[in-house]
Amino acid sequence: GGRYRIALIKTATGYDIIYIAGAEVDANLWRPGMLKGKLSPTRFIDSYDLVWYDSEKQPFTADVHASIENAVILTLDFPLAGSRLRFVKAQNEQ
């Protein structure tokens, strides 16, 4: 758990989710630049299969998915855990 800041990096198969900051549970295990998850596109536009690495770096893949809305809102859904994470794209400050 935590208040994560992440980055999405485009790959040949989707996106890597890179940890930037914000872990609260087992925070000592996470450093900026580490892989926090992966998004793989599905047949549906802006919908992705999700692999999420939990606080102990174990892959969480059971009934999880993600979506990107209007190219600025990333939603990660974990229905079995009763949880949803939402991220908004940071605006560049000039």
PDB file of N, CA and C in Angstrom:
ATOM      1  N   GLY A   1       0.807  -1.191   0.000  1.00  0.00           N
ATOM      2  CA  GLY A   1       0.000   0.000   0.000  1.00  0.00           C
ATOM      3  C   GLY A   1       0.845   1.248   0.000  1.00  0.00           C
ATOM      4  N   GLY A   2       0.210   2.342  -0.320  1.00  0.00           N
ATOM      5  CA  GLY A   2       0.886   3.624  -0.305  1.00  0.00           C
ATOM      6  C   GLY A   2       0.219   4.616  -1.225  1.00  0.00           C
ATOM      7  N   ARG A   3       0.870   5.730  -1.397  1.00  0.00           N
ATOM      8  CA  ARG A   3       0.412   6.782  -2.315  1.00  0.00           C
ATOM      9  C   ARG A   3       1.452   6.876  -3.429  1.00  0.00           C
ATOM     10  N   TYR A   4       1.338   5.948  -4.350  1.00  0.00           N
ATOM     11  CA  TYR A   4       2.361   5.768  -5.366  1.00  0.00           C
ATOM     12  C   TYR A   4       2.440   6.885  -6.387  1.00  0.00           C
ATOM     13  N   ARG A   5       3.667   7.153  -6.805  1.00  0.00           N
ATOM     14  CA  ARG A   5       3.953   7.911  -8.017  1.00  0.00           C
ATOM     15  C   ARG A   5       4.630   6.913  -8.940  1.00  0.00           C
ATOM     16  N   ILE A   6       4.151   6.842 -10.171  1.00  0.00           N
ATOM     17  CA  ILE A   6       4.659   5.866 -11.120  1.00  0.00           C
ATOM     18  C   ILE A   6       4.928   6.534 -12.466  1.00  0.00           C
ATOM     19  N   ALA A   7       5.612   5.807 -13.326  1.00  0.00           N
ATOM     20  CA  ALA A   7       5.810   6.227 -14.711  1.00  0.00           C
ATOM     21  C   ALA A   7       5.425   5.057 -15.600  1.00  0.00           C
ATOM     22  N   LEU A   8       4.853   5.348 -16.765  1.00  0.00           N
ATOM     23  CA  LEU A   8       4.569   4.323 -17.767  1.00  0.00           C
ATOM     24  C   LEU A   8       5.614   4.429 -18.858  1.00  0.00           C
ATOM     25  N   ILE A   9       6.213   3.296 -19.193  1.00  0.00           N
ATOM     26  CA  ILE A   9       7.213   3.233 -20.247  1.00  0.00           C
ATOM     27  C   ILE A   9       6.696   2.293 -21.324  1.00  0.00           C
ATOM     28  N   LYS A  10       6.554   2.800 -22.551  1.00  0.00           N
ATOM     29  CA  LYS A  10       6.073   1.990 -23.664  1.00  0.00           C
ATOM     30  C   LYS A  10       7.093   0.909 -23.987  1.00  0.00           C
ATOM     31  N   THR A  11       6.604  -0.317 -24.192  1.00  0.00           N
ATOM     32  CA  THR A  11       7.446  -1.446 -24.580  1.00  0.00           C
ATOM     33  C   THR A  11       6.877  -2.054 -25.854  1.00  0.00           C
ATOM     34  N   ALA A  12       7.527  -3.063 -26.362  1.00  0.00           N
ATOM     35  CA  ALA A  12       7.050  -3.742 -27.568  1.00  0.00           C
ATOM     36  C   ALA A  12       5.737  -4.482 -27.320  1.00  0.00           C
ATOM     37  N   THR A  13       5.441  -4.817 -26.066  1.00  0.00           N
ATOM     38  CA  THR A  13       4.242  -5.597 -25.741  1.00  0.00           C
ATOM     39  C   THR A  13       3.214  -4.847 -24.910  1.00  0.00           C
ATOM     40  N   GLY A  14       3.406  -3.565 -24.672  1.00  0.00           N
ATOM     41  CA  GLY A  14       2.466  -2.782 -23.859  1.00  0.00           C
ATOM     42  C   GLY A  14       3.183  -1.673 -23.127  1.00  0.00           C
ATOM     43  N   TYR A  15       3.104  -1.697 -21.798  1.00  0.00           N
ATOM     44  CA  TYR A  15       3.758  -0.695 -20.970  1.00  0.00           C
ATOM     45  C   TYR A  15       4.339  -1.345 -19.721  1.00  0.00           C
ATOM     46  N   ASP A  16       5.480  -0.865 -19.291  1.00  0.00           N
ATOM     47  CA  ASP A  16       6.002  -1.193 -17.971  1.00  0.00           C
ATOM     48  C   ASP A  16       5.559  -0.083 -17.034  1.00  0.00           C
ATOM     49  N   ILE A  17       5.179  -0.457 -15.823  1.00  0.00           N
ATOM     50  CA  ILE A  17       4.845   0.504 -14.778  1.00  0.00           C
ATOM     51  C   ILE A  17       6.070   0.589 -13.869  1.00  0.00           C
ATOM     52  N   ILE A  18       6.669   1.758 -13.795  1.00  0.00           N
ATOM     53  CA  ILE A  18       7.904   1.957 -13.045  1.00  0.00           C
ATOM     54  C   ILE A  18       7.610   2.721 -11.756  1.00  0.00           C
ATOM     55  N   TYR A  19       8.101   2.193 -10.650  1.00  0.00           N
ATOM     56  CA  TYR A  19       7.943   2.828  -9.347  1.00  0.00           C
ATOM     57  C   TYR A  19       8.817   4.072  -9.260  1.00  0.00           C
ATOM     58  N   ILE A  20       8.233   5.171  -8.803  1.00  0.00           N
ATOM     59  CA  ILE A  20       8.976   6.409  -8.571  1.00  0.00           C
ATOM     60  C   ILE A  20       9.096   6.676  -7.067  1.00  0.00           C
ATOM     61  N   ALA A  21       7.951   6.630  -6.350  1.00  0.00           N
ATOM     62  CA  ALA A  21       7.952   6.920  -4.913  1.00  0.00           C
ATOM     63  C   ALA A  21       6.594   6.550  -4.327  1.00  0.00           C
ATOM     64  N   GLY A  22       6.494   6.577  -2.991  1.00  0.00           N
ATOM     65  CA  GLY A  22       5.211   6.500  -2.323  1.00  0.00           C
ATOM     66  C   GLY A  22       4.860   5.218  -1.597  1.00  0.00           C
ATOM     67  N   ALA A  23       5.678   4.175  -1.672  1.00  0.00           N
ATOM     68  CA  ALA A  23       5.349   2.930  -0.964  1.00  0.00           C
ATOM     69  C   ALA A  23       5.337   3.180   0.537  1.00  0.00           C
ATOM     70  N   GLU A  24       4.348   2.604   1.215  1.00  0.00           N
ATOM     71  CA  GLU A  24       4.269   2.704   2.669  1.00  0.00           C
ATOM     72  C   GLU A  24       4.496   1.345   3.322  1.00  0.00           C
ATOM     73  N   VAL A  25       3.960   0.283   2.725  1.00  0.00           N
ATOM     74  CA  VAL A  25       4.171  -1.072   3.242  1.00  0.00           C
ATOM     75  C   VAL A  25       5.447  -1.616   2.619  1.00  0.00           C
ATOM     76  N   ASP A  26       6.378  -2.087   3.438  1.00  0.00           N
ATOM     77  CA  ASP A  26       7.675  -2.597   2.977  1.00  0.00           C
ATOM     78  C   ASP A  26       8.386  -1.593   2.070  1.00  0.00           C
ATOM     79  N   ALA A  27       8.330  -0.320   2.443  1.00  0.00           N
ATOM     80  CA  ALA A  27       8.923   0.749   1.625  1.00  0.00           C
ATOM     81  C   ALA A  27      10.416   0.535   1.405  1.00  0.00           C
ATOM     82  N   ASN A  28      11.084  -0.133   2.328  1.00  0.00           N
ATOM     83  CA  ASN A  28      12.524  -0.372   2.185  1.00  0.00           C
ATOM     84  C   ASN A  28      12.850  -1.302   1.018  1.00  0.00           C
ATOM     85  N   LEU A  29      11.854  -2.017   0.492  1.00  0.00           N
ATOM     86  CA  LEU A  29      12.074  -2.927  -0.629  1.00  0.00           C
ATOM     87  C   LEU A  29      12.013  -2.226  -1.981  1.00  0.00           C
ATOM     88  N   TRP A  30      11.528  -0.987  -2.006  1.00  0.00           N
ATOM     89  CA  TRP A  30      11.300  -0.291  -3.277  1.00  0.00           C
ATOM     90  C   TRP A  30      12.235   0.884  -3.450  1.00  0.00           C
ATOM     91  N   ARG A  31      12.802   0.981  -4.650  1.00  0.00           N
ATOM     92  CA  ARG A  31      13.671   2.085  -5.036  1.00  0.00           C
ATOM     93  C   ARG A  31      13.159   2.674  -6.349  1.00  0.00           C
ATOM     94  N   PRO A  32      13.327   3.968  -6.569  1.00  0.00           N
ATOM     95  CA  PRO A  32      12.909   4.561  -7.838  1.00  0.00           C
ATOM     96  C   PRO A  32      13.520   3.814  -9.027  1.00  0.00           C
ATOM     97  N   GLY A  33      12.688   3.574 -10.034  1.00  0.00           N
ATOM     98  CA  GLY A  33      13.138   2.886 -11.243  1.00  0.00           C
ATOM     99  C   GLY A  33      12.839   1.402 -11.274  1.00  0.00           C
ATOM    100  N   MET A  34      12.349   0.853 -10.151  1.00  0.00           N
ATOM    101  CA  MET A  34      12.034  -0.576 -10.119  1.00  0.00           C
ATOM    102  C   MET A  34      10.706  -0.857 -10.830  1.00  0.00           C
ATOM    103  N   LEU A  35      10.588  -2.056 -11.393  1.00  0.00           N
ATOM    104  CA  LEU A  35       9.367  -2.476 -12.079  1.00  0.00           C
ATOM    105  C   LEU A  35       8.264  -2.737 -11.061  1.00  0.00           C
ATOM    106  N   LYS A  36       7.150  -2.023 -11.183  1.00  0.00           N
ATOM    107  CA  LYS A  36       6.006  -2.182 -10.284  1.00  0.00           C
ATOM    108  C   LYS A  36       4.881  -2.963 -10.947  1.00  0.00           C
ATOM    109  N   GLY A  37       4.843  -2.976 -12.292  1.00  0.00           N
ATOM    110  CA  GLY A  37       3.795  -3.718 -12.983  1.00  0.00           C
ATOM    111  C   GLY A  37       3.997  -3.694 -14.479  1.00  0.00           C
ATOM    112  N   LYS A  38       3.068  -4.368 -15.174  1.00  0.00           N
ATOM    113  CA  LYS A  38       3.082  -4.424 -16.636  1.00  0.00           C
ATOM    114  C   LYS A  38       1.654  -4.344 -17.145  1.00  0.00           C
ATOM    115  N   LEU A  39       1.468  -3.649 -18.253  1.00  0.00           N
ATOM    116  CA  LEU A  39       0.175  -3.567 -18.927  1.00  0.00           C
ATOM    117  C   LEU A  39       0.317  -4.208 -20.303  1.00  0.00           C
ATOM    118  N   SER A  40      -0.618  -5.101 -20.630  1.00  0.00           N
ATOM    119  CA  SER A  40      -0.656  -5.722 -21.958  1.00  0.00           C
ATOM    120  C   SER A  40      -2.018  -5.423 -22.564  1.00  0.00           C
ATOM    121  N   PRO A  41      -2.063  -4.905 -23.798  1.00  0.00           N
ATOM    122  CA  PRO A  41      -3.350  -4.543 -24.389  1.00  0.00           C
ATOM    123  C   PRO A  41      -4.256  -5.748 -24.596  1.00  0.00           C
ATOM    124  N   THR A  42      -5.550  -5.502 -24.480  1.00  0.00           N
ATOM    125  CA  THR A  42      -6.562  -6.523 -24.767  1.00  0.00           C
ATOM    126  C   THR A  42      -7.211  -6.182 -26.108  1.00  0.00           C
ATOM    127  N   ARG A  43      -8.251  -6.886 -26.465  1.00  0.00           N
ATOM    128  CA  ARG A  43      -8.980  -6.600 -27.704  1.00  0.00           C
ATOM    129  C   ARG A  43      -9.787  -5.305 -27.619  1.00  0.00           C
ATOM    130  N   PHE A  44      -9.982  -4.811 -26.417  1.00  0.00           N
ATOM    131  CA  PHE A  44     -10.790  -3.618 -26.204  1.00  0.00           C
ATOM    132  C   PHE A  44      -9.902  -2.383 -26.129  1.00  0.00           C
ATOM    133  N   ILE A  45     -10.331  -1.314 -26.771  1.00  0.00           N
ATOM    134  CA  ILE A  45      -9.562  -0.072 -26.800  1.00  0.00           C
ATOM    135  C   ILE A  45      -9.349   0.453 -25.384  1.00  0.00           C
ATOM    136  N   ASP A  46      -8.113   0.830 -25.084  1.00  0.00           N
ATOM    137  CA  ASP A  46      -7.724   1.427 -23.793  1.00  0.00           C
ATOM    138  C   ASP A  46      -7.960   0.511 -22.599  1.00  0.00           C
ATOM    139  N   SER A  47      -8.015  -0.803 -22.823  1.00  0.00           N
ATOM    140  CA  SER A  47      -8.184  -1.789 -21.762  1.00  0.00           C
ATOM    141  C   SER A  47      -6.967  -2.716 -21.766  1.00  0.00           C
ATOM    142  N   TYR A  48      -6.464  -3.044 -20.584  1.00  0.00           N
ATOM    143  CA  TYR A  48      -5.216  -3.785 -20.469  1.00  0.00           C
ATOM    144  C   TYR A  48      -5.308  -4.901 -19.436  1.00  0.00           C
ATOM    145  N   ASP A  49      -4.606  -5.999 -19.728  1.00  0.00           N
ATOM    146  CA  ASP A  49      -4.341  -6.997 -18.704  1.00  0.00           C
ATOM    147  C   ASP A  49      -3.222  -6.429 -17.841  1.00  0.00           C
ATOM    148  N   LEU A  50      -3.262  -6.759 -16.563  1.00  0.00           N
ATOM    149  CA  LEU A  50      -2.348  -6.149 -15.605  1.00  0.00           C
ATOM    150  C   LEU A  50      -1.588  -7.210 -14.829  1.00  0.00           C
ATOM    151  N   VAL A  51      -0.308  -6.984 -14.665  1.00  0.00           N
ATOM    152  CA  VAL A  51       0.506  -7.686 -13.672  1.00  0.00           C
ATOM    153  C   VAL A  51       0.974  -6.600 -12.717  1.00  0.00           C
ATOM    154  N   TRP A  52       0.711  -6.771 -11.423  1.00  0.00           N
ATOM    155  CA  TRP A  52       1.083  -5.772 -10.408  1.00  0.00           C
ATOM    156  C   TRP A  52       1.938  -6.465  -9.372  1.00  0.00           C
ATOM    157  N   TYR A  53       3.072  -5.894  -9.052  1.00  0.00           N
ATOM    158  CA  TYR A  53       3.949  -6.479  -8.038  1.00  0.00           C
ATOM    159  C   TYR A  53       3.599  -5.871  -6.685  1.00  0.00           C
ATOM    160  N   ASP A  54       3.201  -6.745  -5.749  1.00  0.00           N
ATOM    161  CA  ASP A  54       2.726  -6.277  -4.448  1.00  0.00           C
ATOM    162  C   ASP A  54       3.877  -5.743  -3.603  1.00  0.00           C
ATOM    163  N   SER A  55       3.568  -5.413  -2.351  1.00  0.00           N
ATOM    164  CA  SER A  55       4.556  -4.782  -1.481  1.00  0.00           C
ATOM    165  C   SER A  55       5.788  -5.658  -1.265  1.00  0.00           C
ATOM    166  N   GLU A  56       5.648  -6.971  -1.435  1.00  0.00           N
ATOM    167  CA  GLU A  56       6.791  -7.880  -1.283  1.00  0.00           C
ATOM    168  C   GLU A  56       7.333  -8.350  -2.627  1.00  0.00           C
ATOM    169  N   LYS A  57       6.976  -7.637  -3.694  1.00  0.00           N
ATOM    170  CA  LYS A  57       7.437  -7.885  -5.057  1.00  0.00           C
ATOM    171  C   LYS A  57       6.921  -9.190  -5.659  1.00  0.00           C
ATOM    172  N   GLN A  58       5.805  -9.682  -5.155  1.00  0.00           N
ATOM    173  CA  GLN A  58       5.184 -10.874  -5.725  1.00  0.00           C
ATOM    174  C   GLN A  58       4.168 -10.452  -6.777  1.00  0.00           C
ATOM    175  N   PRO A  59       4.136 -11.130  -7.943  1.00  0.00           N
ATOM    176  CA  PRO A  59       3.184 -10.738  -8.990  1.00  0.00           C
ATOM    177  C   PRO A  59       1.744 -11.038  -8.586  1.00  0.00           C
ATOM    178  N   PHE A  60       0.892 -10.061  -8.781  1.00  0.00           N
ATOM    179  CA  PHE A  60      -0.542 -10.188  -8.524  1.00  0.00           C
ATOM    180  C   PHE A  60      -1.210 -10.155  -9.892  1.00  0.00           C
ATOM    181  N   THR A  61      -1.806 -11.297 -10.305  1.00  0.00           N
ATOM    182  CA  THR A  61      -2.368 -11.385 -11.656  1.00  0.00           C
ATOM    183  C   THR A  61      -3.799 -11.902 -11.673  1.00  0.00           C
ATOM    184  N   ALA A  62      -4.314 -12.370 -10.536  1.00  0.00           N
ATOM    185  CA  ALA A  62      -5.647 -12.984 -10.482  1.00  0.00           C
ATOM    186  C   ALA A  62      -6.736 -11.928 -10.592  1.00  0.00           C
ATOM    187  N   ASP A  63      -7.477 -11.972 -11.706  1.00  0.00           N
ATOM    188  CA  ASP A  63      -8.625 -11.095 -11.911  1.00  0.00           C
ATOM    189  C   ASP A  63      -8.285  -9.621 -11.674  1.00  0.00           C
ATOM    190  N   VAL A  64      -7.254  -9.139 -12.352  1.00  0.00           N
ATOM    191  CA  VAL A  64      -6.880  -7.727 -12.292  1.00  0.00           C
ATOM    192  C   VAL A  64      -6.865  -7.169 -13.705  1.00  0.00           C
ATOM    193  N   HIS A  65      -7.165  -5.903 -13.834  1.00  0.00           N
ATOM    194  CA  HIS A  65      -7.144  -5.272 -15.144  1.00  0.00           C
ATOM    195  C   HIS A  65      -6.937  -3.770 -14.988  1.00  0.00           C
ATOM    196  N   ALA A  66      -6.685  -3.125 -16.120  1.00  0.00           N
ATOM    197  CA  ALA A  66      -6.408  -1.689 -16.109  1.00  0.00           C
ATOM    198  C   ALA A  66      -7.060  -1.032 -17.311  1.00  0.00           C
ATOM    199  N   SER A  67      -7.258   0.273 -17.198  1.00  0.00           N
ATOM    200  CA  SER A  67      -7.766   1.045 -18.333  1.00  0.00           C
ATOM    201  C   SER A  67      -7.125   2.427 -18.310  1.00  0.00           C
ATOM    202  N   ILE A  68      -7.077   3.024 -19.492  1.00  0.00           N
ATOM    203  CA  ILE A  68      -6.575   4.388 -19.627  1.00  0.00           C
ATOM    204  C   ILE A  68      -7.688   5.210 -20.256  1.00  0.00           C
ATOM    205  N   GLU A  69      -8.081   6.278 -19.565  1.00  0.00           N
ATOM    206  CA  GLU A  69      -9.167   7.140 -20.028  1.00  0.00           C
ATOM    207  C   GLU A  69      -8.608   8.472 -20.506  1.00  0.00           C
ATOM    208  N   ASN A  70      -9.020   8.880 -21.695  1.00  0.00           N
ATOM    209  CA  ASN A  70      -8.644  10.195 -22.251  1.00  0.00           C
ATOM    210  C   ASN A  70      -7.141  10.447 -22.240  1.00  0.00           C
ATOM    211  N   ALA A  71      -6.356   9.375 -22.288  1.00  0.00           N
ATOM    212  CA  ALA A  71      -4.887   9.448 -22.302  1.00  0.00           C
ATOM    213  C   ALA A  71      -4.295  10.119 -21.060  1.00  0.00           C
ATOM    214  N   VAL A  72      -5.092  10.301 -19.993  1.00  0.00           N
ATOM    215  CA  VAL A  72      -4.556  10.959 -18.797  1.00  0.00           C
ATOM    216  C   VAL A  72      -4.879  10.241 -17.482  1.00  0.00           C
ATOM    217  N   ILE A  73      -5.856   9.345 -17.473  1.00  0.00           N
ATOM    218  CA  ILE A  73      -6.230   8.673 -16.223  1.00  0.00           C
ATOM    219  C   ILE A  73      -5.999   7.172 -16.367  1.00  0.00           C
ATOM    220  N   LEU A  74      -5.120   6.643 -15.521  1.00  0.00           N
ATOM    221  CA  LEU A  74      -4.848   5.213 -15.463  1.00  0.00           C
ATOM    222  C   LEU A  74      -5.576   4.642 -14.260  1.00  0.00           C
ATOM    223  N   THR A  75      -6.434   3.647 -14.500  1.00  0.00           N
ATOM    224  CA  THR A  75      -7.172   2.990 -13.421  1.00  0.00           C
ATOM    225  C   THR A  75      -6.745   1.538 -13.355  1.00  0.00           C
ATOM    226  N   LEU A  76      -6.330   1.092 -12.168  1.00  0.00           N
ATOM    227  CA  LEU A  76      -5.965  -0.291 -11.922  1.00  0.00           C
ATOM    228  C   LEU A  76      -7.032  -0.891 -11.019  1.00  0.00           C
ATOM    229  N   ASP A  77      -7.674  -1.968 -11.475  1.00  0.00           N
ATOM    230  CA  ASP A  77      -8.754  -2.598 -10.714  1.00  0.00           C
ATOM    231  C   ASP A  77      -8.319  -3.959 -10.184  1.00  0.00           C
ATOM    232  N   PHE A  78      -8.592  -4.177  -8.894  1.00  0.00           N
ATOM    233  CA  PHE A  78      -8.301  -5.421  -8.198  1.00  0.00           C
ATOM    234  C   PHE A  78      -9.602  -5.900  -7.536  1.00  0.00           C
ATOM    235  N   PRO A  79     -10.548  -6.434  -8.317  1.00  0.00           N
ATOM    236  CA  PRO A  79     -11.869  -6.775  -7.771  1.00  0.00           C
ATOM    237  C   PRO A  79     -11.836  -7.765  -6.602  1.00  0.00           C
ATOM    238  N   LEU A  80     -10.985  -8.779  -6.665  1.00  0.00           N
ATOM    239  CA  LEU A  80     -10.936  -9.761  -5.576  1.00  0.00           C
ATOM    240  C   LEU A  80     -10.439  -9.148  -4.278  1.00  0.00           C
ATOM    241  N   ALA A  81      -9.626  -8.116  -4.376  1.00  0.00           N
ATOM    242  CA  ALA A  81      -9.125  -7.420  -3.195  1.00  0.00           C
ATOM    243  C   ALA A  81     -10.017  -6.245  -2.814  1.00  0.00           C
ATOM    244  N   GLY A  82     -11.048  -5.979  -3.636  1.00  0.00           N
ATOM    245  CA  GLY A  82     -11.935  -4.854  -3.360  1.00  0.00           C
ATOM    246  C   GLY A  82     -11.211  -3.522  -3.427  1.00  0.00           C
ATOM    247  N   SER A  83     -10.278  -3.400  -4.386  1.00  0.00           N
ATOM    248  CA  SER A  83      -9.440  -2.210  -4.433  1.00  0.00           C
ATOM    249  C   SER A  83      -9.348  -1.651  -5.854  1.00  0.00           C
ATOM    250  N   ARG A  84      -9.144  -0.354  -5.925  1.00  0.00           N
ATOM    251  CA  ARG A  84      -8.961   0.344  -7.200  1.00  0.00           C
ATOM    252  C   ARG A  84      -7.952   1.473  -6.964  1.00  0.00           C
ATOM    253  N   LEU A  85      -6.994   1.572  -7.868  1.00  0.00           N
ATOM    254  CA  LEU A  85      -6.026   2.665  -7.831  1.00  0.00           C
ATOM    255  C   LEU A  85      -6.235   3.520  -9.065  1.00  0.00           C
ATOM    256  N   ARG A  86      -6.190   4.841  -8.882  1.00  0.00           N
ATOM    257  CA  ARG A  86      -6.318   5.751 -10.023  1.00  0.00           C
ATOM    258  C   ARG A  86      -5.135   6.708  -9.998  1.00  0.00           C
ATOM    259  N   PHE A  87      -4.580   6.928 -11.183  1.00  0.00           N
ATOM    260  CA  PHE A  87      -3.463   7.827 -11.351  1.00  0.00           C
ATOM    261  C   PHE A  87      -3.806   8.823 -12.429  1.00  0.00           C
ATOM    262  N   VAL A  88      -3.354  10.047 -12.280  1.00  0.00           N
ATOM    263  CA  VAL A  88      -3.566  11.070 -13.307  1.00  0.00           C
ATOM    264  C   VAL A  88      -2.206  11.477 -13.845  1.00  0.00           C
ATOM    265  N   LYS A  89      -2.138  11.705 -15.137  1.00  0.00           N
ATOM    266  CA  LYS A  89      -0.895  12.100 -15.785  1.00  0.00           C
ATOM    267  C   LYS A  89      -0.475  13.464 -15.270  1.00  0.00           C
ATOM    268  N   ALA A  90       0.773  13.567 -14.850  1.00  0.00           N
ATOM    269  CA  ALA A  90       1.298  14.833 -14.350  1.00  0.00           C
ATOM    270  C   ALA A  90       1.423  15.813 -15.490  1.00  0.00           C
ATOM    271  N   GLN A  91       1.075  17.042 -15.226  1.00  0.00           N
ATOM    272  CA  GLN A  91       1.196  18.112 -16.213  1.00  0.00           C
ATOM    273  C   GLN A  91       2.591  18.705 -16.103  1.00  0.00           C
ATOM    274  N   ASN A  92       3.224  18.955 -17.225  1.00  0.00           N
ATOM    275  CA  ASN A  92       4.546  19.590 -17.214  1.00  0.00           C
ATOM    276  C   ASN A  92       4.414  21.041 -16.796  1.00  0.00           C
ATOM    277  N   GLU A  93       5.216  21.421 -15.811  1.00  0.00           N
ATOM    278  CA  GLU A  93       5.218  22.817 -15.369  1.00  0.00           C
ATOM    279  C   GLU A  93       6.279  23.566 -16.149  1.00  0.00           C
ATOM    280  N   GLN A  94       5.954  24.779 -16.555  1.00  0.00           N
ATOM    281  CA  GLN A  94       6.899  25.567 -17.361  1.00  0.00           C
ATOM    282  C   GLN A  94       7.410  26.730 -16.569  1.00  0.00           C
TER     283      GLN A  94
END
